[in-house]
PDB file of N, CA and C in Angstrom:
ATOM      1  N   UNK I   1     124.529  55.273 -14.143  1.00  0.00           N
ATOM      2  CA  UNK I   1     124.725  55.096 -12.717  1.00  0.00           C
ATOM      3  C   UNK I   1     123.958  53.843 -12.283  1.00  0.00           C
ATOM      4  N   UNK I   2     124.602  52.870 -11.298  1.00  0.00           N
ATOM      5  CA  UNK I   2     123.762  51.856 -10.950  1.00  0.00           C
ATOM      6  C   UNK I   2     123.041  52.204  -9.359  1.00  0.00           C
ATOM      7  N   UNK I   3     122.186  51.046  -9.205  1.00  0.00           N
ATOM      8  CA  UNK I   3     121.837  51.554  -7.914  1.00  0.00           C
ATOM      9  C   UNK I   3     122.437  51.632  -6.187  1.00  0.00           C
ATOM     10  N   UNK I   4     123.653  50.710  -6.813  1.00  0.00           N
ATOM     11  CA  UNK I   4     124.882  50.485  -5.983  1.00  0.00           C
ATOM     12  C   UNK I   4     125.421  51.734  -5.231  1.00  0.00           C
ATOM     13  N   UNK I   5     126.143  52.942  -6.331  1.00  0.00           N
ATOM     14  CA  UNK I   5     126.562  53.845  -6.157  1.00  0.00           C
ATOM     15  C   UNK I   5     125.557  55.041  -4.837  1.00  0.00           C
ATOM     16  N   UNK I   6     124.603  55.325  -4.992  1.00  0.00           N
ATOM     17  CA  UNK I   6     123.853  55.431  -4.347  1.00  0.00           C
ATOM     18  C   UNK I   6     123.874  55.009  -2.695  1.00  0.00           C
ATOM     19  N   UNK I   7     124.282  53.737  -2.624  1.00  0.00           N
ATOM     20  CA  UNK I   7     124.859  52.841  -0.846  1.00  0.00           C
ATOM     21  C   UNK I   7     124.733  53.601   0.056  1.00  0.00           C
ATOM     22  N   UNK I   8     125.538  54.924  -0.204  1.00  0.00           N
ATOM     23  CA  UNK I   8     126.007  56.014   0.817  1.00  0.00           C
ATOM     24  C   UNK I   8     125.364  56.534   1.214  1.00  0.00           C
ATOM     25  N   UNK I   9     124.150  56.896   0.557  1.00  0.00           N
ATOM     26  CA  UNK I   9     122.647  57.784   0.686  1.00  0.00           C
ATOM     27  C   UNK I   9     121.295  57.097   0.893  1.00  0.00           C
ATOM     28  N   UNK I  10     121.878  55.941   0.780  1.00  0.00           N
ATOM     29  CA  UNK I  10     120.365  54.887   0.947  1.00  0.00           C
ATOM     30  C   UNK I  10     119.913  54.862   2.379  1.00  0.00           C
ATOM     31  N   UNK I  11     120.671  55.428   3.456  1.00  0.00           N
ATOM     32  CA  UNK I  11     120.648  55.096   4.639  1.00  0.00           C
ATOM     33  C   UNK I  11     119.968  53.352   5.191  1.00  0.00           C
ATOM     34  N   UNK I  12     120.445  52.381   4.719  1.00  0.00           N
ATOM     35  CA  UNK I  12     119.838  50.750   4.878  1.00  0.00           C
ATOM     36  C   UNK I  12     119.168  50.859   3.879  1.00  0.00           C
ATOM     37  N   UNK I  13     118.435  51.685   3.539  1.00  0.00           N
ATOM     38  CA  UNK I  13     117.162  51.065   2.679  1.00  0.00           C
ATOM     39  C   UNK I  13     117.856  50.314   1.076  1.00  0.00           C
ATOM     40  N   UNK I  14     116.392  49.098   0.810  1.00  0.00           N
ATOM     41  CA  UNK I  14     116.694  48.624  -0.033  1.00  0.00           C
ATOM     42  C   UNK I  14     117.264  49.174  -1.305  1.00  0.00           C
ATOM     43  N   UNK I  15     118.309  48.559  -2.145  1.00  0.00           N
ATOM     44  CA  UNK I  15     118.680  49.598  -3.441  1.00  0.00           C
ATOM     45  C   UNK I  15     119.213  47.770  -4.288  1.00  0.00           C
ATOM     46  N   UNK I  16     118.147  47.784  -5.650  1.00  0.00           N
ATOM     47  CA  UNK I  16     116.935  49.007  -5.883  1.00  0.00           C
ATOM     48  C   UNK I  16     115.867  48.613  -4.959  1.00  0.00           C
ATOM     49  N   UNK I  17     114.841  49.723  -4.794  1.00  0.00           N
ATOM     50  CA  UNK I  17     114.045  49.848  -3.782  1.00  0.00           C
ATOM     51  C   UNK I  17     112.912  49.058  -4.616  1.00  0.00           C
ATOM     52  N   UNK I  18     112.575  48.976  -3.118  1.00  0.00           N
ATOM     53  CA  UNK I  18     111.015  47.388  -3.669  1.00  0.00           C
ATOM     54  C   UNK I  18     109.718  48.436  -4.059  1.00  0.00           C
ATOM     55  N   UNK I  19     109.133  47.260  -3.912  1.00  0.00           N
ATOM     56  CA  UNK I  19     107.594  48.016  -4.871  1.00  0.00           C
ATOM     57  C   UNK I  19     107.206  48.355  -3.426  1.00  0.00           C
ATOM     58  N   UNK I  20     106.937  49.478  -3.352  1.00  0.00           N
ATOM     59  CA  UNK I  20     105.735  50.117  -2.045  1.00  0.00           C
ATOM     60  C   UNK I  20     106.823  51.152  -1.237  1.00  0.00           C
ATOM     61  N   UNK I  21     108.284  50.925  -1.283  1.00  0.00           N
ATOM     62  CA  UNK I  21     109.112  51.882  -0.654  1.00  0.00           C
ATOM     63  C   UNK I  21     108.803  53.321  -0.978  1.00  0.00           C
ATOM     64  N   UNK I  22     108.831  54.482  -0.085  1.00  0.00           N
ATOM     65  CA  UNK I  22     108.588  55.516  -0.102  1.00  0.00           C
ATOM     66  C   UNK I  22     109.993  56.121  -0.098  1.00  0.00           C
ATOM     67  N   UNK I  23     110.771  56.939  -0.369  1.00  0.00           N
ATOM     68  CA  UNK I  23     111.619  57.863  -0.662  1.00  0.00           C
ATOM     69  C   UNK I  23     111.289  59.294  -0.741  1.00  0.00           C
ATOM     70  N   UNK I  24     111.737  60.344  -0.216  1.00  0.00           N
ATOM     71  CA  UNK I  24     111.711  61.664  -0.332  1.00  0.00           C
ATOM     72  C   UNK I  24     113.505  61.978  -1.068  1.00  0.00           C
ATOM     73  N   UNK I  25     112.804  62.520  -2.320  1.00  0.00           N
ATOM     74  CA  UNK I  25     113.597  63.107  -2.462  1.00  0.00           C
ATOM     75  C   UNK I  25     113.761  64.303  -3.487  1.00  0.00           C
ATOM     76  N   UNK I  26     114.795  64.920  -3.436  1.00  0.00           N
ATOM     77  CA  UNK I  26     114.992  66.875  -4.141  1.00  0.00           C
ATOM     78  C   UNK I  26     114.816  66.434  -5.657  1.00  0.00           C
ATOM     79  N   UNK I  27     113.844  67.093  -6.470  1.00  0.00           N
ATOM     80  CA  UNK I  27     113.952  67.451  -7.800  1.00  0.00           C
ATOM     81  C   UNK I  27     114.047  68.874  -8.219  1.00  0.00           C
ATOM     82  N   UNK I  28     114.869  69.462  -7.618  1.00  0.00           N
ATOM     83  CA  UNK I  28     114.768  70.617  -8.451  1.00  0.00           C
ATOM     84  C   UNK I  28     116.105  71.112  -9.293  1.00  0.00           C
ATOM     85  N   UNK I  29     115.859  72.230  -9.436  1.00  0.00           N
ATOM     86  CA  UNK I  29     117.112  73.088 -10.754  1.00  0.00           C
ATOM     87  C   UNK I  29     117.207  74.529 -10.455  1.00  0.00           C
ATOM     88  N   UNK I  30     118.199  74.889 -10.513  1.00  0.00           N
ATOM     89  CA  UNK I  30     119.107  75.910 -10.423  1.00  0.00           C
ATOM     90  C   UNK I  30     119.628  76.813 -11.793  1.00  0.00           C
ATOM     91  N   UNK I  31     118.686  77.964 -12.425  1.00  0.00           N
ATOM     92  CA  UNK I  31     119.180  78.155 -13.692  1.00  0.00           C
ATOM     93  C   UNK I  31     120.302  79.468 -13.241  1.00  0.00           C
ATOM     94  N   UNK I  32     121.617  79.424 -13.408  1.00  0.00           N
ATOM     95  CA  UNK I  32     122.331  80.640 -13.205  1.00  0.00           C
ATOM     96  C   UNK I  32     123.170  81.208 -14.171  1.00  0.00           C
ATOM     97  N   UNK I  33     122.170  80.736 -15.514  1.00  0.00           N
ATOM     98  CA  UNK I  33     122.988  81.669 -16.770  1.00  0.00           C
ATOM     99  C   UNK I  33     121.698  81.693 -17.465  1.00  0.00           C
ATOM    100  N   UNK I  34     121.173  82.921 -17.806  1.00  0.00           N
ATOM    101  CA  UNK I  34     119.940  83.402 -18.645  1.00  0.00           C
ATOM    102  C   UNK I  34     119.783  82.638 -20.092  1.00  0.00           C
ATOM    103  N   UNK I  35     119.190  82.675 -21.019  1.00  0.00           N
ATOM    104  CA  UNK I  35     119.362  82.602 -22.414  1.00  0.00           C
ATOM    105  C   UNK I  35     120.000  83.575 -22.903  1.00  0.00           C
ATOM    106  N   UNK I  36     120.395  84.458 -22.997  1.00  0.00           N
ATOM    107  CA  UNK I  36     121.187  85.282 -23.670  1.00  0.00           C
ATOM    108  C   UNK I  36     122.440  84.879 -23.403  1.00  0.00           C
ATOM    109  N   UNK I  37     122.922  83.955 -22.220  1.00  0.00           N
ATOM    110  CA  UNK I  37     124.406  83.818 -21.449  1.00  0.00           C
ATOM    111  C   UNK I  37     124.277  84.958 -20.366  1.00  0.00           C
ATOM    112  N   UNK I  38     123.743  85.639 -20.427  1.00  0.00           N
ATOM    113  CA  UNK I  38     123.829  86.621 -18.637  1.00  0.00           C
ATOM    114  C   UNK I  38     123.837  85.745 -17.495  1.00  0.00           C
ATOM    115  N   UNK I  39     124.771  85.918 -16.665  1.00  0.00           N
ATOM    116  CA  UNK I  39     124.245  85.731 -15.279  1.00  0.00           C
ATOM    117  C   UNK I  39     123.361  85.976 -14.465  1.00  0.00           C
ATOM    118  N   UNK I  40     122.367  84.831 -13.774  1.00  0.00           N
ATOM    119  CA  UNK I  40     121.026  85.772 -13.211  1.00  0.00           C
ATOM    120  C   UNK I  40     121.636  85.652 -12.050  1.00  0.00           C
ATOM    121  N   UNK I  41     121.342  87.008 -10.980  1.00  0.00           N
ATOM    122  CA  UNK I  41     121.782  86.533  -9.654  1.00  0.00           C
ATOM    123  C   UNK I  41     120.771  87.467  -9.352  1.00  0.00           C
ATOM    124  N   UNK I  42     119.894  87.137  -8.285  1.00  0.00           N
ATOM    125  CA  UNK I  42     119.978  85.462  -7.719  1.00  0.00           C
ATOM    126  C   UNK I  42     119.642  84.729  -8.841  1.00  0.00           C
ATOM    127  N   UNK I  43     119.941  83.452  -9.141  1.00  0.00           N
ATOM    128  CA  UNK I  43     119.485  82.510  -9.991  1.00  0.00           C
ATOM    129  C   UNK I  43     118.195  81.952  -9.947  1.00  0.00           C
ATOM    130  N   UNK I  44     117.292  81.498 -10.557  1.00  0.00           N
ATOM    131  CA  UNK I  44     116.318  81.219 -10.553  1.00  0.00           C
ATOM    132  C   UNK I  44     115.893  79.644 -10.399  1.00  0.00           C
ATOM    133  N   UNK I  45     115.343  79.083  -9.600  1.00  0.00           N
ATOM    134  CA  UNK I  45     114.896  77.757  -9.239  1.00  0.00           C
ATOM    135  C   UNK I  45     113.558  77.444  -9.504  1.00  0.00           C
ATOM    136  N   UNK I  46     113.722  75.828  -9.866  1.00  0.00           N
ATOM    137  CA  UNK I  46     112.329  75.636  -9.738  1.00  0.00           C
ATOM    138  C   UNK I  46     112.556  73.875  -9.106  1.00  0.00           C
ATOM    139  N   UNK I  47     111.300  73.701  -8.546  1.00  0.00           N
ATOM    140  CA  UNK I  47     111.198  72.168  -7.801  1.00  0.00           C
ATOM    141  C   UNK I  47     109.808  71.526  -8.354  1.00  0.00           C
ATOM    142  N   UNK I  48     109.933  70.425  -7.979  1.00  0.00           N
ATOM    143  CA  UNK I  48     107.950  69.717  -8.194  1.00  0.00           C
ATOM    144  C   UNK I  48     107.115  70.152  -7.706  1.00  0.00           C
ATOM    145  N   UNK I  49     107.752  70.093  -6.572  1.00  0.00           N
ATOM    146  CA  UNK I  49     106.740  71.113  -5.373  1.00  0.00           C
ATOM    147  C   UNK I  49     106.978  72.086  -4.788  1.00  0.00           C
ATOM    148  N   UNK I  50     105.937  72.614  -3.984  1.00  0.00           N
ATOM    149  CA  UNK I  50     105.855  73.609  -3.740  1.00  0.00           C
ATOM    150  C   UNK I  50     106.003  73.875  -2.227  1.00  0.00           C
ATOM    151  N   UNK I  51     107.505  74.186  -1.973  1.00  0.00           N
ATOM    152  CA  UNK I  51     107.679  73.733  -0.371  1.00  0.00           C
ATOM    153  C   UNK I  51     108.162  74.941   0.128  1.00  0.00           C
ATOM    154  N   UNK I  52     107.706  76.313   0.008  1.00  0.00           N
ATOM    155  CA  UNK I  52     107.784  77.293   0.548  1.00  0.00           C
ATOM    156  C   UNK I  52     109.581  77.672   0.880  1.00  0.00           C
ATOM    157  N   UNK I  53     110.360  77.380   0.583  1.00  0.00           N
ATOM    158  CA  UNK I  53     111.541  77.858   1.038  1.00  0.00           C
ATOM    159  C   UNK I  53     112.533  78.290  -0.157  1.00  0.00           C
ATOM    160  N   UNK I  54     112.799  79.177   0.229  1.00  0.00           N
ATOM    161  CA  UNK I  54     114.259  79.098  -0.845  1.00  0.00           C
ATOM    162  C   UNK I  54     115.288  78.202  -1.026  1.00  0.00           C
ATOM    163  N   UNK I  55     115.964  77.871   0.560  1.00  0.00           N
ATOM    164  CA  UNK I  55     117.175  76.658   0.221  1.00  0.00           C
ATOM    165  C   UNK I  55     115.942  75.460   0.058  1.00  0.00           C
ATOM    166  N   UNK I  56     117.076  75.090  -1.040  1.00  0.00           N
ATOM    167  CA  UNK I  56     116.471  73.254  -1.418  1.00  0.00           C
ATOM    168  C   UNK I  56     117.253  72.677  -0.802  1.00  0.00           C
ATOM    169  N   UNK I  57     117.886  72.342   0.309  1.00  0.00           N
ATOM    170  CA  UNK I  57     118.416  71.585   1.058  1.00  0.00           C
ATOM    171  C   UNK I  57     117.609  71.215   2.471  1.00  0.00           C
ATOM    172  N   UNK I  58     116.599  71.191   2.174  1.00  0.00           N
ATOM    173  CA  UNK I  58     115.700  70.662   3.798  1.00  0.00           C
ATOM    174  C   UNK I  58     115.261  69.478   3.472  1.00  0.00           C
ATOM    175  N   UNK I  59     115.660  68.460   3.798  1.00  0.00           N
ATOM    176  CA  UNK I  59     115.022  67.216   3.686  1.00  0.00           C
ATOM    177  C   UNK I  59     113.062  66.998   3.690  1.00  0.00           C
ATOM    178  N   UNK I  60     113.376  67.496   4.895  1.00  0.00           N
ATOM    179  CA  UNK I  60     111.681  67.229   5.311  1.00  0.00           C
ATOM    180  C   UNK I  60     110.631  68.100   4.322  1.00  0.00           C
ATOM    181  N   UNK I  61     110.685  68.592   3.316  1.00  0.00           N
ATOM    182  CA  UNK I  61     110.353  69.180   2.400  1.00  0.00           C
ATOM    183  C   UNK I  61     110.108  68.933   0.851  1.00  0.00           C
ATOM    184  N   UNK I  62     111.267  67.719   0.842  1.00  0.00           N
ATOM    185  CA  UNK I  62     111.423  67.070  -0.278  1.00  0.00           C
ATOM    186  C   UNK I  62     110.516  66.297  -0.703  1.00  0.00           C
ATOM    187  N   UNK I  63     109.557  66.379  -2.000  1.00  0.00           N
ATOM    188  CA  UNK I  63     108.070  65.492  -1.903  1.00  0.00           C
ATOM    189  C   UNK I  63     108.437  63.876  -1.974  1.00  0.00           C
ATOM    190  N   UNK I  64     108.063  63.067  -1.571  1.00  0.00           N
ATOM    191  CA  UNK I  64     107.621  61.795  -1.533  1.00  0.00           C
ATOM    192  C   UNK I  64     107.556  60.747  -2.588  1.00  0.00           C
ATOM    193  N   UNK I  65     108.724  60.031  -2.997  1.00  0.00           N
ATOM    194  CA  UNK I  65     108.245  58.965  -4.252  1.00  0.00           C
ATOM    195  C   UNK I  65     108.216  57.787  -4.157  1.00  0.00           C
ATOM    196  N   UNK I  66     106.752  57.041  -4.642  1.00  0.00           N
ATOM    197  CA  UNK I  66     106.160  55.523  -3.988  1.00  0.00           C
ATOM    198  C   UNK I  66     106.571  54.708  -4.870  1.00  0.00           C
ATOM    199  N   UNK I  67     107.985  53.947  -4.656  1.00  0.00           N
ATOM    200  CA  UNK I  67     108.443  53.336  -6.397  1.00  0.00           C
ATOM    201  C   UNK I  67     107.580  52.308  -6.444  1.00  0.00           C
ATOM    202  N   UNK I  68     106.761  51.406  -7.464  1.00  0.00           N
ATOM    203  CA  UNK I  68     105.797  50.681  -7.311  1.00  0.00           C
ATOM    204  C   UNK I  68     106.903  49.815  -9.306  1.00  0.00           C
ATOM    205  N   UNK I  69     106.104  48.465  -9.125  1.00  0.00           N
ATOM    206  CA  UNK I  69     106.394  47.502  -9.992  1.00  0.00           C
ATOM    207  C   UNK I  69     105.271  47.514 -11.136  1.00  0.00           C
ATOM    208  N   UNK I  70     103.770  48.148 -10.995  1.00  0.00           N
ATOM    209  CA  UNK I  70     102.891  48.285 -11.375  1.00  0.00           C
ATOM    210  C   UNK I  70     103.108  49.364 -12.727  1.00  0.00           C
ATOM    211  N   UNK I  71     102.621  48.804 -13.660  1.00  0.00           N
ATOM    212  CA  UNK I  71     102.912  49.404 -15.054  1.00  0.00           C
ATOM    213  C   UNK I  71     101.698  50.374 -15.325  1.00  0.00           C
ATOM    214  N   UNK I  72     101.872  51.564 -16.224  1.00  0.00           N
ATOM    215  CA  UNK I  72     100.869  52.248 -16.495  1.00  0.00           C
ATOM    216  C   UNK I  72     100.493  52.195 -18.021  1.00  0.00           C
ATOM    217  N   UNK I  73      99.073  51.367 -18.662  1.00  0.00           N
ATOM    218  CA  UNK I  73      99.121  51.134 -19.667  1.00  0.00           C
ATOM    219  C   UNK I  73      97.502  52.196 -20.656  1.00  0.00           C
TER     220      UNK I  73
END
């Protein structure tokens, strides 16, 4: 995927985003087939953080990422 595709969701912001831009956005997962193949219902989620809700669809909840140019050595 390039960072093009994305356009729609960038709301203006730069893409790719500069060093110091802040972004919120959803990392989480949705497991709704067990290891055995069972269906779990409810399915089981997990996120980075820890934002008290069940739906993962609240923006304002979504943790914070500071894309930076700065290498970690």
């Amino acid at each position: 995927m390039t960072w093009s595709s994305l356009a729609p969701l960038a709301d203006g912001r730069s893409l790719p985003p500069k060093d110091g831009d802040v972004w919120r956005i959803d990392c989480s997962r949705f497991e709704k087939i067990g290891r055995n193949g069972e269906v779990l219902d409810p399915c089981a989620g997990w996120t980075w953080n820890q934002h008290g809700h069940y739906d993962s669809h609240i923006p304002e909840v979504f943790p914070r990422i500071t894309f930076s140019t700065a290498q970690n050595r």
